[in-house]
Coordinates of C-alpha atoms in Angstrom, one line a residue:
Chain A
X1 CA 10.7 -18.6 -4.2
X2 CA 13.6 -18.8 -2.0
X3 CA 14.2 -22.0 0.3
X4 CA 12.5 -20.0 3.7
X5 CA 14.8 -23.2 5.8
X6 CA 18.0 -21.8 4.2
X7 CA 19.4 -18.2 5.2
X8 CA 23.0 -18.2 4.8
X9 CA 24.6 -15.9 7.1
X10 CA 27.0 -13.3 6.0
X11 CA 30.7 -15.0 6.0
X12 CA 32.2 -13.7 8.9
X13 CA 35.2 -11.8 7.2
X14 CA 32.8 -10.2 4.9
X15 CA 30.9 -9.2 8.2
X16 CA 33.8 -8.1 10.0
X17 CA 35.3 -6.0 6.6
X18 CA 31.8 -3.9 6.7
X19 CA 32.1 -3.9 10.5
X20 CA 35.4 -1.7 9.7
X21 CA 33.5 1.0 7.9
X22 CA 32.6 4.0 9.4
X23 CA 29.5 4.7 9.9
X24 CA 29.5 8.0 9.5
X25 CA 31.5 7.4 6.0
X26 CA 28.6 5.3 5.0
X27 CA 25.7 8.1 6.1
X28 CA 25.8 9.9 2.6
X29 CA 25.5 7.0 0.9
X30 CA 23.2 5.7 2.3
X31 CA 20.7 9.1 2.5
X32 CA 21.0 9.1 -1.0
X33 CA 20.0 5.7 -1.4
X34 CA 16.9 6.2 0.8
X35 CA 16.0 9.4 -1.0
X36 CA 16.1 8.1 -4.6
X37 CA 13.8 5.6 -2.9
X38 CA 11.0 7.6 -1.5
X39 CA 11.6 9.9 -4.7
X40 CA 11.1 6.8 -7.1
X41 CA 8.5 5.2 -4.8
X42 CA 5.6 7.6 -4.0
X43 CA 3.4 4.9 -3.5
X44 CA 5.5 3.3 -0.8
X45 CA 5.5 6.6 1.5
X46 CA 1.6 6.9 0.5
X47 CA 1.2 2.7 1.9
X48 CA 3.0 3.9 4.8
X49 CA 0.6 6.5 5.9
X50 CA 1.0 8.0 9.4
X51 CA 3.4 5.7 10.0
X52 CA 6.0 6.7 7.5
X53 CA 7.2 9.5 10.2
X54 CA 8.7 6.4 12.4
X55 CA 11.8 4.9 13.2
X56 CA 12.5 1.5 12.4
X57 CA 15.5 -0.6 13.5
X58 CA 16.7 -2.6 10.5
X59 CA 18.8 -5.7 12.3
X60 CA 20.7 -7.7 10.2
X61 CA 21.8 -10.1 13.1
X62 CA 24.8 -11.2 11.0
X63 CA 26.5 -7.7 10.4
X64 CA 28.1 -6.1 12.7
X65 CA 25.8 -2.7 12.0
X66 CA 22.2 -1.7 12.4
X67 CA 20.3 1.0 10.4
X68 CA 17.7 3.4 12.1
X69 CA 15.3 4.5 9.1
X70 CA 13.1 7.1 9.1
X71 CA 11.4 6.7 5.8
X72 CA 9.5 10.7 6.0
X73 CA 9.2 12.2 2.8
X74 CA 9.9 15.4 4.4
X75 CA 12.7 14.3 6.2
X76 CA 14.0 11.3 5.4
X77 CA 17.0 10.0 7.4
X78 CA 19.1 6.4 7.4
X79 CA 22.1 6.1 9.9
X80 CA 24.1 3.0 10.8
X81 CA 25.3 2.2 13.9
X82 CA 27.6 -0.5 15.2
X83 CA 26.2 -3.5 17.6
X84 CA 28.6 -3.7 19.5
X85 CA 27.3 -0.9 21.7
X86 CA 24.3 -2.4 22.1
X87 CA 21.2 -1.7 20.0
X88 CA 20.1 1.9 20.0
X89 CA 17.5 3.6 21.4
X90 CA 14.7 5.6 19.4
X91 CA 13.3 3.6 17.4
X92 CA 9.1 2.3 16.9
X93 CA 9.5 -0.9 15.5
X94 CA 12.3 -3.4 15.0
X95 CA 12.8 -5.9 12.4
X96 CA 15.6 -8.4 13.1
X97 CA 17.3 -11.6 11.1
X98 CA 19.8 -12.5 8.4
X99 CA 20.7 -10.3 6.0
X100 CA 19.7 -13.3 3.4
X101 CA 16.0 -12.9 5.1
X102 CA 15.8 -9.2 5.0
X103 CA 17.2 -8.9 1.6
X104 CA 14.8 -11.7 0.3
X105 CA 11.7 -9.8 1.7
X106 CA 12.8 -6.6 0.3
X107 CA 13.0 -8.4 -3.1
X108 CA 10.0 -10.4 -2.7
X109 CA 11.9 -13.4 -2.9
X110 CA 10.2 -15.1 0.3
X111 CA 7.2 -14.5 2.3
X112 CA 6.8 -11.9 5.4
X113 CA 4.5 -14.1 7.2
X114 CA 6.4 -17.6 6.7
X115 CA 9.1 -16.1 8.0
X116 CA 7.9 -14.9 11.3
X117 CA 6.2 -18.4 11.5
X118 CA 9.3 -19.6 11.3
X119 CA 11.3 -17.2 13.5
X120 CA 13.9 -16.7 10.8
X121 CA 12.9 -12.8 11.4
X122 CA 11.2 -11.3 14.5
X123 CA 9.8 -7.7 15.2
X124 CA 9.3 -5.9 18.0
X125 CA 7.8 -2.4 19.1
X126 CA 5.2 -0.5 16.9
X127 CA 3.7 -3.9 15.3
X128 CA 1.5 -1.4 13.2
X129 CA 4.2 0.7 11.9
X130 CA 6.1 -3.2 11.0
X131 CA 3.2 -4.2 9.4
X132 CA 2.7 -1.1 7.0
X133 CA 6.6 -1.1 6.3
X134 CA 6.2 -4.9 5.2
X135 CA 3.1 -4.4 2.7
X136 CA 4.7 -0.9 1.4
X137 CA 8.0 -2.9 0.6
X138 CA 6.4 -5.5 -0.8
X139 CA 4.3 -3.7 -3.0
X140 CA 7.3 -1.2 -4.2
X141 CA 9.0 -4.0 -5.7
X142 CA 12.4 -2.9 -4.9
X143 CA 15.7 -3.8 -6.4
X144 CA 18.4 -2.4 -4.0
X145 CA 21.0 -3.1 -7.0
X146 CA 19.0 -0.7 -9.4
X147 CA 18.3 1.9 -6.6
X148 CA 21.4 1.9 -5.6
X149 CA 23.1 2.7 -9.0
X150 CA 20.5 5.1 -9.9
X151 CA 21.2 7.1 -6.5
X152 CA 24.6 8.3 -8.0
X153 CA 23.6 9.4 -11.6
X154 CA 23.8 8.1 -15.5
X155 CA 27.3 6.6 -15.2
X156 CA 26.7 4.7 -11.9
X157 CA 23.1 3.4 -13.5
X158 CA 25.1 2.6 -16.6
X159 CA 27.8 0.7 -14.0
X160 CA 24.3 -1.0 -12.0
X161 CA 23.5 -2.6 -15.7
X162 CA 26.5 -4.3 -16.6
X163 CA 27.5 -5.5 -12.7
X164 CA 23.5 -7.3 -12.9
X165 CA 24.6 -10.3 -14.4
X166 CA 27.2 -10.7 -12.1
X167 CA 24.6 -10.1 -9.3
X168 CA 22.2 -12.8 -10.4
X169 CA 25.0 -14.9 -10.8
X170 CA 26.4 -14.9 -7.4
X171 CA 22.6 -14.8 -6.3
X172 CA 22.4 -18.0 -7.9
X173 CA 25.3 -19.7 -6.2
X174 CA 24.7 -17.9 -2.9
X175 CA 20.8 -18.9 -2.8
X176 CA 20.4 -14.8 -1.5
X177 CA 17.9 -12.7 -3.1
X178 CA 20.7 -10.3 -4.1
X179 CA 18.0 -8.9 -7.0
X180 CA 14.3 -8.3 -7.4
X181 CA 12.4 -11.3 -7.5
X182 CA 10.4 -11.5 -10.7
X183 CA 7.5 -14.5 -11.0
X184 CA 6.8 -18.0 -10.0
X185 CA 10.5 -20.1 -9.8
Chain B
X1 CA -14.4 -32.8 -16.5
X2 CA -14.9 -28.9 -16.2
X3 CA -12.4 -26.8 -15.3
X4 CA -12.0 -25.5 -11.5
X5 CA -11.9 -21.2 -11.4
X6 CA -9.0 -20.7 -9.1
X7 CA -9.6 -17.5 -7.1
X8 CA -6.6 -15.8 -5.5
X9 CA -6.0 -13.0 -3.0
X10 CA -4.2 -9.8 -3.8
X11 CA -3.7 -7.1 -0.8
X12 CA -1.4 -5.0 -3.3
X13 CA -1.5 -4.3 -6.6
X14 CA 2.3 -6.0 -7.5
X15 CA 0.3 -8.8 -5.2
X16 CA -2.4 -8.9 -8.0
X17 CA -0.3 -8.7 -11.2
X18 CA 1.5 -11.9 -9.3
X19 CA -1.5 -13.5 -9.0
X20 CA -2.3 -13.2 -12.7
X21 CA 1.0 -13.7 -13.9
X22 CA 0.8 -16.8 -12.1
X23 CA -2.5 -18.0 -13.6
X24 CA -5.3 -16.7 -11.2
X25 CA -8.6 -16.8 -13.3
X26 CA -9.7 -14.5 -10.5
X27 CA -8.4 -12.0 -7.9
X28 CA -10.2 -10.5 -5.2
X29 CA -8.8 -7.5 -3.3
X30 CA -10.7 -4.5 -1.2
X31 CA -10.3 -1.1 -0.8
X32 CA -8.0 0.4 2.0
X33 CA -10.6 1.0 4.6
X34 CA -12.6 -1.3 6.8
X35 CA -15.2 -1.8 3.8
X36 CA -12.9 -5.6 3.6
X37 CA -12.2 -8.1 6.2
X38 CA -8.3 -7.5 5.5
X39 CA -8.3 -3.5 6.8
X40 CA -4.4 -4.0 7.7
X41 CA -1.6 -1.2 7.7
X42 CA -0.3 -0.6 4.2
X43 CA -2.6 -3.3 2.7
X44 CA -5.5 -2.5 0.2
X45 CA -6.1 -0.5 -3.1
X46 CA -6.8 3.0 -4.0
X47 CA -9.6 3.6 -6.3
X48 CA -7.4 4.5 -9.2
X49 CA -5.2 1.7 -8.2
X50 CA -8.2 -0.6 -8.5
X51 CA -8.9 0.6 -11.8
X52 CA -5.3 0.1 -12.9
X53 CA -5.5 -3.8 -11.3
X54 CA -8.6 -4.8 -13.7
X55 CA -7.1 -3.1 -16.2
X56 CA -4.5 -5.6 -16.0
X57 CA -6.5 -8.7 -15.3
X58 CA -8.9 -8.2 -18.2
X59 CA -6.1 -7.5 -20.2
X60 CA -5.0 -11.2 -19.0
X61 CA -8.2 -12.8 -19.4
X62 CA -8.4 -13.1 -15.3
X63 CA -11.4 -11.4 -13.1
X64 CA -11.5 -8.8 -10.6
X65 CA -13.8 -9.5 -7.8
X66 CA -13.9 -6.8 -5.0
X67 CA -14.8 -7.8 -1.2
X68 CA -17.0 -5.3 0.6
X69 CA -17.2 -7.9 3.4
X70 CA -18.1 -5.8 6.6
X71 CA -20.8 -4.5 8.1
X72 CA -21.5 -0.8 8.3
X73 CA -21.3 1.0 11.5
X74 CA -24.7 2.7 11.8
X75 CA -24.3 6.3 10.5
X76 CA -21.5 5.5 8.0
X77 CA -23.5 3.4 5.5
X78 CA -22.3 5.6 2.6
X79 CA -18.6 4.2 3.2
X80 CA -20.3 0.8 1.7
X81 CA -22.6 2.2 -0.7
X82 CA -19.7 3.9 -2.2
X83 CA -17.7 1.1 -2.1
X84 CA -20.1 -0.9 -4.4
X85 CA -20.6 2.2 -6.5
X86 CA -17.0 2.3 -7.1
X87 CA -16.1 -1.3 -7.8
X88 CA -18.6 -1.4 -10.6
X89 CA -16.8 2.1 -12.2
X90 CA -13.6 0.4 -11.5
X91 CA -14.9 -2.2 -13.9
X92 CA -14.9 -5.0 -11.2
X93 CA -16.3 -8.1 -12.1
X94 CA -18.3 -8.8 -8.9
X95 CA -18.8 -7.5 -5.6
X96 CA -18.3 -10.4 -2.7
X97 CA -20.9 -9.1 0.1
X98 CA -22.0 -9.5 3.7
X99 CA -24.4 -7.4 4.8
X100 CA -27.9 -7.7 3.7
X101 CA -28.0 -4.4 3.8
X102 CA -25.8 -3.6 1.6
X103 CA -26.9 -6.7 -0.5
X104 CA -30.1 -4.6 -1.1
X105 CA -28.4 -1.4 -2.0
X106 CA -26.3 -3.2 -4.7
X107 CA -29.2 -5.2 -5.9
X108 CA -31.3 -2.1 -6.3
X109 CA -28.1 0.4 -7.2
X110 CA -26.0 -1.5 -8.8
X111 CA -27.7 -4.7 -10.6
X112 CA -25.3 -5.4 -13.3
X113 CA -22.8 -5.3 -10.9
X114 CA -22.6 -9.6 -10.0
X115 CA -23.0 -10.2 -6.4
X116 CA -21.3 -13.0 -4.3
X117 CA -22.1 -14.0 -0.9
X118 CA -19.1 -13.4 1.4
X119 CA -18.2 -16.0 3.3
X120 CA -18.7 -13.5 6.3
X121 CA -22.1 -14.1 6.0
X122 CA -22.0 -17.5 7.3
X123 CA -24.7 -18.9 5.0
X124 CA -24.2 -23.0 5.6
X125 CA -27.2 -24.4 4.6
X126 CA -29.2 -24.7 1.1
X127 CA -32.8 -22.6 2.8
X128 CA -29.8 -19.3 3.6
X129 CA -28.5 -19.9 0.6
X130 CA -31.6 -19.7 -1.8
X131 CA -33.1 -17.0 0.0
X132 CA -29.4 -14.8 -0.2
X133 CA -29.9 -15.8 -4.2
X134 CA -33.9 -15.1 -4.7
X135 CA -34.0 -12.0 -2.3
X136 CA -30.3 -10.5 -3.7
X137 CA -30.0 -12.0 -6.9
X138 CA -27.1 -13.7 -5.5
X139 CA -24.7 -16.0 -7.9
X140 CA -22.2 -16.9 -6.0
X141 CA -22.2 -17.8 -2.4
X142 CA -18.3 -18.4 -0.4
X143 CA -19.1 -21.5 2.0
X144 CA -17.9 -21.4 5.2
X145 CA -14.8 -23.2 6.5
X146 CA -16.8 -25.8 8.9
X147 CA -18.2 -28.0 6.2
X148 CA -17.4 -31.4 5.3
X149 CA -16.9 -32.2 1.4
X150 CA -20.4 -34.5 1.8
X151 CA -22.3 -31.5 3.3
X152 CA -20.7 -29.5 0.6
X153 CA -22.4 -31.8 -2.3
X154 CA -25.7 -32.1 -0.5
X155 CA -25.7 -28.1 -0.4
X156 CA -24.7 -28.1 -4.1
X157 CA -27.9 -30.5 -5.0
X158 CA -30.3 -27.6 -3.4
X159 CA -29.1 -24.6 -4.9
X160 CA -28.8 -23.0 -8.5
X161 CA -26.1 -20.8 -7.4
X162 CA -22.4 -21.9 -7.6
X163 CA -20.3 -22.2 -4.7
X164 CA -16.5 -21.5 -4.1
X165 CA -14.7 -23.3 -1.1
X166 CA -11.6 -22.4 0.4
X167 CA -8.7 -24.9 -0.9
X168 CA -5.5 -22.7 0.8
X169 CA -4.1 -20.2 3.7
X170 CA -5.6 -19.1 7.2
X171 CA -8.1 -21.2 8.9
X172 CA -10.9 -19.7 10.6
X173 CA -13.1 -22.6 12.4
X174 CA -15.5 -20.0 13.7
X175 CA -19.0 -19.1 12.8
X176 CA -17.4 -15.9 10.1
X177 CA -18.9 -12.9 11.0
X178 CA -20.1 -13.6 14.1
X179 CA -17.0 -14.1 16.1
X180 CA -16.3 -11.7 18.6
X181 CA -12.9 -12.7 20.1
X182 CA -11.1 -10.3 18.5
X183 CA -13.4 -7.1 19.2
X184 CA -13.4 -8.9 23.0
X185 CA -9.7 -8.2 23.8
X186 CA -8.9 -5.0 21.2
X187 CA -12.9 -3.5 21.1
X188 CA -12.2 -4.1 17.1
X189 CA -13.2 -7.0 15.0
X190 CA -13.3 -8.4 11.3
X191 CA -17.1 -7.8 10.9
X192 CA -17.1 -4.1 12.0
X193 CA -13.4 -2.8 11.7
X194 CA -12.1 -5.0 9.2
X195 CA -9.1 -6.6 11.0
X196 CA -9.0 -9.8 13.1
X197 CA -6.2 -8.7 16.0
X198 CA -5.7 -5.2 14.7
X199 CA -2.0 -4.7 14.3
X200 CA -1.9 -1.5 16.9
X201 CA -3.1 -4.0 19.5
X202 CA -0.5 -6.8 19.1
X203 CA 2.9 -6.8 21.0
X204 CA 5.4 -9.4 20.3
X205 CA 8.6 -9.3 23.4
X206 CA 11.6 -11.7 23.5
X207 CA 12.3 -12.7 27.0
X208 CA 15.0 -14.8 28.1
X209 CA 13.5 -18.1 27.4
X210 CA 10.2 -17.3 24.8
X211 CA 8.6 -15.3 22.7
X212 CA 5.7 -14.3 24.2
X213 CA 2.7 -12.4 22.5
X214 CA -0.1 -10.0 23.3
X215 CA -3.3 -9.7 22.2
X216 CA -5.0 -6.1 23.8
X217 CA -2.7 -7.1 26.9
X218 CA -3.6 -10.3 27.1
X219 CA -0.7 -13.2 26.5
X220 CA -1.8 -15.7 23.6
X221 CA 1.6 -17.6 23.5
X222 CA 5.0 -18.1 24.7
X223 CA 6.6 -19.8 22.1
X224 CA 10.1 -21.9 23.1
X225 CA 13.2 -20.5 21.3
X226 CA 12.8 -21.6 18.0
X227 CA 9.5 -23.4 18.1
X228 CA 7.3 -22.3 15.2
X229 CA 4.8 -18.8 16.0
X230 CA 1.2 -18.5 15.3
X231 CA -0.9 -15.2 13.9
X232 CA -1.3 -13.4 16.9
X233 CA -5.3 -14.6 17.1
X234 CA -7.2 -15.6 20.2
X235 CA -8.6 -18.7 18.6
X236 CA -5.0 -19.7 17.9
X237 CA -3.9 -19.0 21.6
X238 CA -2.2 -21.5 24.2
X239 CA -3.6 -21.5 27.6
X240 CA -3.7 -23.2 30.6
X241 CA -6.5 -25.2 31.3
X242 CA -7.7 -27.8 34.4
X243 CA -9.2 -31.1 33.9
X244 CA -9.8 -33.5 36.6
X245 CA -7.5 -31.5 38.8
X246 CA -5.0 -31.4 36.0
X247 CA -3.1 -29.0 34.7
X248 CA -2.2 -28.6 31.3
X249 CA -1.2 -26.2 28.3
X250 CA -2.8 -27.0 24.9
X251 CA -4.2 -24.7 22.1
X252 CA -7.7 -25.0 23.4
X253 CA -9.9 -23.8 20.0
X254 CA -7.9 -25.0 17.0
X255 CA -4.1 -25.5 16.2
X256 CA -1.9 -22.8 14.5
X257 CA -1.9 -24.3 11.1
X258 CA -3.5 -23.5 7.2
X259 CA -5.6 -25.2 5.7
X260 CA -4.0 -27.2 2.6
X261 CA -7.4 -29.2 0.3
X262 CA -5.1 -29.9 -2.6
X263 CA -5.6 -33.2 -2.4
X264 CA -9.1 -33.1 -2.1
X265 CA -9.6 -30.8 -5.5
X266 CA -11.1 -33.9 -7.3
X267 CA -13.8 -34.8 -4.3
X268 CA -14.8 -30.7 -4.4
X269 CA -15.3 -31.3 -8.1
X270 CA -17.3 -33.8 -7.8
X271 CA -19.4 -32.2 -4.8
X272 CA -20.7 -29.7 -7.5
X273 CA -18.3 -26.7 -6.3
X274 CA -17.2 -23.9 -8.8
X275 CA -14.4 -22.1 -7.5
X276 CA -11.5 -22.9 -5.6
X277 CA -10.7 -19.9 -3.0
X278 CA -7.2 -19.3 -1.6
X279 CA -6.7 -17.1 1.2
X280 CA -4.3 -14.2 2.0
X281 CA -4.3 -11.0 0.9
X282 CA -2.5 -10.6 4.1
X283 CA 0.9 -12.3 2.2
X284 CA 3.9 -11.0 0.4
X285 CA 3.6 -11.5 -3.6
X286 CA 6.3 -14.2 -2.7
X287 CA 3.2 -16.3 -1.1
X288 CA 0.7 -15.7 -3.8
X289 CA 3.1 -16.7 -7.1
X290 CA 4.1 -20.1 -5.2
X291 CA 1.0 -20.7 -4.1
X292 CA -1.3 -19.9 -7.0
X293 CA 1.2 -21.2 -9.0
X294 CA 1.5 -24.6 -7.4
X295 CA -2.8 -24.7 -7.3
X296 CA -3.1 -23.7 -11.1
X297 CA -0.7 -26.7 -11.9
X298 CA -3.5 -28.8 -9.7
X299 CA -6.7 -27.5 -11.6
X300 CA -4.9 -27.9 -15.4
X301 CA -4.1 -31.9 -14.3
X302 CA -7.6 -32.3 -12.6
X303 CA -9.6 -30.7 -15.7
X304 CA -6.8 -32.9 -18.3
X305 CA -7.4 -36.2 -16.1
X306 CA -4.1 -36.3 -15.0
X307 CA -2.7 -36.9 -11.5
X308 CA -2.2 -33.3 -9.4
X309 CA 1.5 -32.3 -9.3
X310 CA 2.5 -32.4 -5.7
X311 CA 2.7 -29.2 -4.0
X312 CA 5.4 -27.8 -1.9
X313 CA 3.5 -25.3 0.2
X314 CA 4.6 -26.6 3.9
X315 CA 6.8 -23.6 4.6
X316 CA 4.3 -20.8 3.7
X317 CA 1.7 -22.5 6.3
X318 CA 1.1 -21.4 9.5
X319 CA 3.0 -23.1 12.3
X320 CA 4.4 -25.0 9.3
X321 CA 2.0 -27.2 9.7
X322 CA -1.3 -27.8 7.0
X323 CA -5.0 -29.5 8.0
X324 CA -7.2 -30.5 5.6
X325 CA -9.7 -28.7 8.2
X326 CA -13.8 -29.8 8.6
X327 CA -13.5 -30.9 4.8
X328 CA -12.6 -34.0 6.3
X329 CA -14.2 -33.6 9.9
X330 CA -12.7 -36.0 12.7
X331 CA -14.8 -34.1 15.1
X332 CA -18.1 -33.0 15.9

């Protein structure tokens, strides 16, 4: 399991080179991403219930964007804004700390809970809707890498394979959960 | 000396298969409706999830034990009865019960079904426990959290069922089952709606100096920037109290920590106890491979004769902070 007392924030020239995308460049990726999720992951919309027609405000404090996320089967939507403007408005619930923290929940590297002991994450808003996105993630056993590569078809999937052992290797020297978290360490 | 069963929450089912993979003999998990102490948002198992999980467990040479820990609301008893009725189709290995109710309908319904006491049913003493086990056909009985490990053994030498103590997780000092706080400030509880301090009742807002939460609109805590935060539980509250004209702030029913009895796995051993319970079916599948993990490493040394591995469990507690609770009471 990841260190919970390390979270190394995103270098600030890597944060300020995704600061310069656009966000509305990044929209299609990004839908398509959250699409081949929900698509993939039935059982994450179904843990989500009522609440899977909410907003959430996805905060990595060390980027220079936010993502609203509305994870509706029906209509499922992911936009990124920049901070700089201030957070946005809209949104149920909020979930806010380093990108290392938010990727190691999503890979079930570390534990929801001992973070927010900790105050390496916080939430705010809809604590229900929070709570349901937090159990339907963690059960989903995501791997963005994977989801991510199979969002743009065979050759991409086939390009997701060979860039894994690269992944885990700069996981390894980084100490981020940059894949799923499989087992015990 | 015999080996320990290690029994190990899973509130999803990649929360079970971690459990196993990490060398739970048992899991315990509930259904996703307030049949189970843990009724949370996006926590629980379908029926055909269920099925699935012992699938897997048996496969593994682990248990399935289900919780049907509540108490019905009068009207809606066939929620339970169906619970118990589904667990046994599911192939569960036991049902872990409350209600004597309940109790009876499984006894009568559903006898090949194995029954253990819930620890919701607050039995402390051998005369509850022997009468849960001749009246229900009880076998195992969960002993609640406000025990030392000497009243523990002197239980043990009364009764012929086995007993399974908590060892791990959340620590709940009250009488289980009885405690109202929660159903005081959000008209919901653990005994009737499954959840201690519902979700859809708790609001956490960052202010300039603190993080201060709510409870039904009432503020439990304003934690300092950085300071460690609690679960958002009256019991684990800070208030203001007056004593001899002073004033002070303190957590006035128990500190925000977990309980931690690794070290104490040889004294429960020889106090006659069978299992070894962790709590948390709340936690990620991150929380239940470290800590199952870390505990099976203590019950293979303790059963070889070896010293216990240490653990390295500190961060995964509650404030950060671990108590060794009433097993080793300072108080009265």
């Amino acid at each position: 399991m990841m260190d919970h007392a390390a979270f190394p924030p995103v270098p600030g020239p890597l944060a300020g080179l995704i600061g310069l995308a656009p966000p509305p460049l990044l929209a299609p990726a990004l839908d398509r991403i959250l699409r081949e999720t929900l698509r993939s992951r039935p059982d994450l919309v179904a843990r989500l219930g009522v609440h899977a027609t909410k907003t959430f405000l996805i905060d990595p404090t060390d980027l220079p964007l936010v993502f609203l996320v509305r994870p509706d089967p029906a209509r499922p939507s992911i936009e990124a804004r920049r901070r700089r403007r201030g957070l946005p408005h809209g949104w149920d619930g909020r979930i806010a700390g380093p990108l290392s923290a938010l990727l190691g929940l999503v890979h079930g590297a570390v534990d929801g809970d001992a973070l927010f002991f900790s105050r390496d994450i916080a939430m705010e808003g809809d604590t229900a809707a929070v709570v349901a996105l937090r159990n339907a993630i963690d059960d989903a056993e995501l791997d963005l890498l994977s989801l991510a590569a199979e969002s743009f078809g065979p050759v991409a999937a086939v390009g997701g394979r060979l860039a894994r052992p690269f992944a885990a290797g700069l996981a390894r020297a980084t100490g981020v959960a940059l894949l799923r978290s499989r087992g015990p360490l | 000396m015999r080996k320990l069963e290690l029994v190990c929450p899973a509130g999803t089912p990649a929360a079970l298969r971690a459990a196993v993979d990490a060398g739970a003999h048992a899991v315990y998990c509930g259904f996703a409706d307030e049949t189970n102490a843990r009724n949370f948002p996006g926590l629980n198992f379908s029926r055909a999830e269920l099925a699935t999980g012992v699938a897997y467990a048996h496969a593994r040479g682990a248990k399935v034990l289900v919780a049907i820990n509540t108490f019905p609301i009068p009207g809606r008893e066939a929620l339970w009865r169906e619970a118990v009725a589904d667990a046994e189709t599911a192939g569960a290995d036991a049902a872990i019960l409350a209600d004597i109710g309940v109790l009876a309908y499984a006894a009568e319904n559903h006898p090949r079904l194995r029954r253990h006491l819930s620890v919701q049913a607050a039995a402390a003493n051998p005369d509850a426990i022997n009468f849960y086990a001749e009246t229900f056909g009880v076998r195992r009985v969960v002993l609640p959290r406000v025990l030392t490990v000497a009243e523990i053994a002197a239980i043990n030498r009364e009764i012929d069922a086995e007993t399974e103590v908590f060892v791990f997780g959340g620590l709940c000092v009250m009488a289980e089952g009885r405690c109202a706080l929660s159903s005081w400030a959000t008209g919901e509880s653990p005994n009737l709606s499954g959840a201690c301090s519902p979700a859809a009742h708790v609001v956490y807002a960052e202010e300039a100096d603190a993080l201060v939460l709510k409870l039904g609109g009432l503020t439990l805590h304003r934690s300092p920037k950085d300071a460690p935060q609690p679960y958002p539980t009256l019991c684990k509250g800070c208030f203001a109290t007056e004593q001899g004209g002073a004033r002070r702030e303190s957590h006035v029913f128990e500190d925000p920590m977990s309980l931690d009895a690794a070290t104490l796995l040889p004294d429960l051993a020889a106090a006659g106890v069978t299992a070894l319970k962790i709590e948390g079916r709340q936690r990620s599948r991150a929380y239940v491979s470290a800590v199952v993990s870390s505990f099976r490493k203590a019950v293979d040394a303790l059963a070889a004769g070896r010293p216990a591995p240490p653990g390295a469990l500190a961060a995964l507690c509650e404030g950060g902070d671990a108590t060794q609770g009433a097993y080793r009471k300072t108080w009265r």
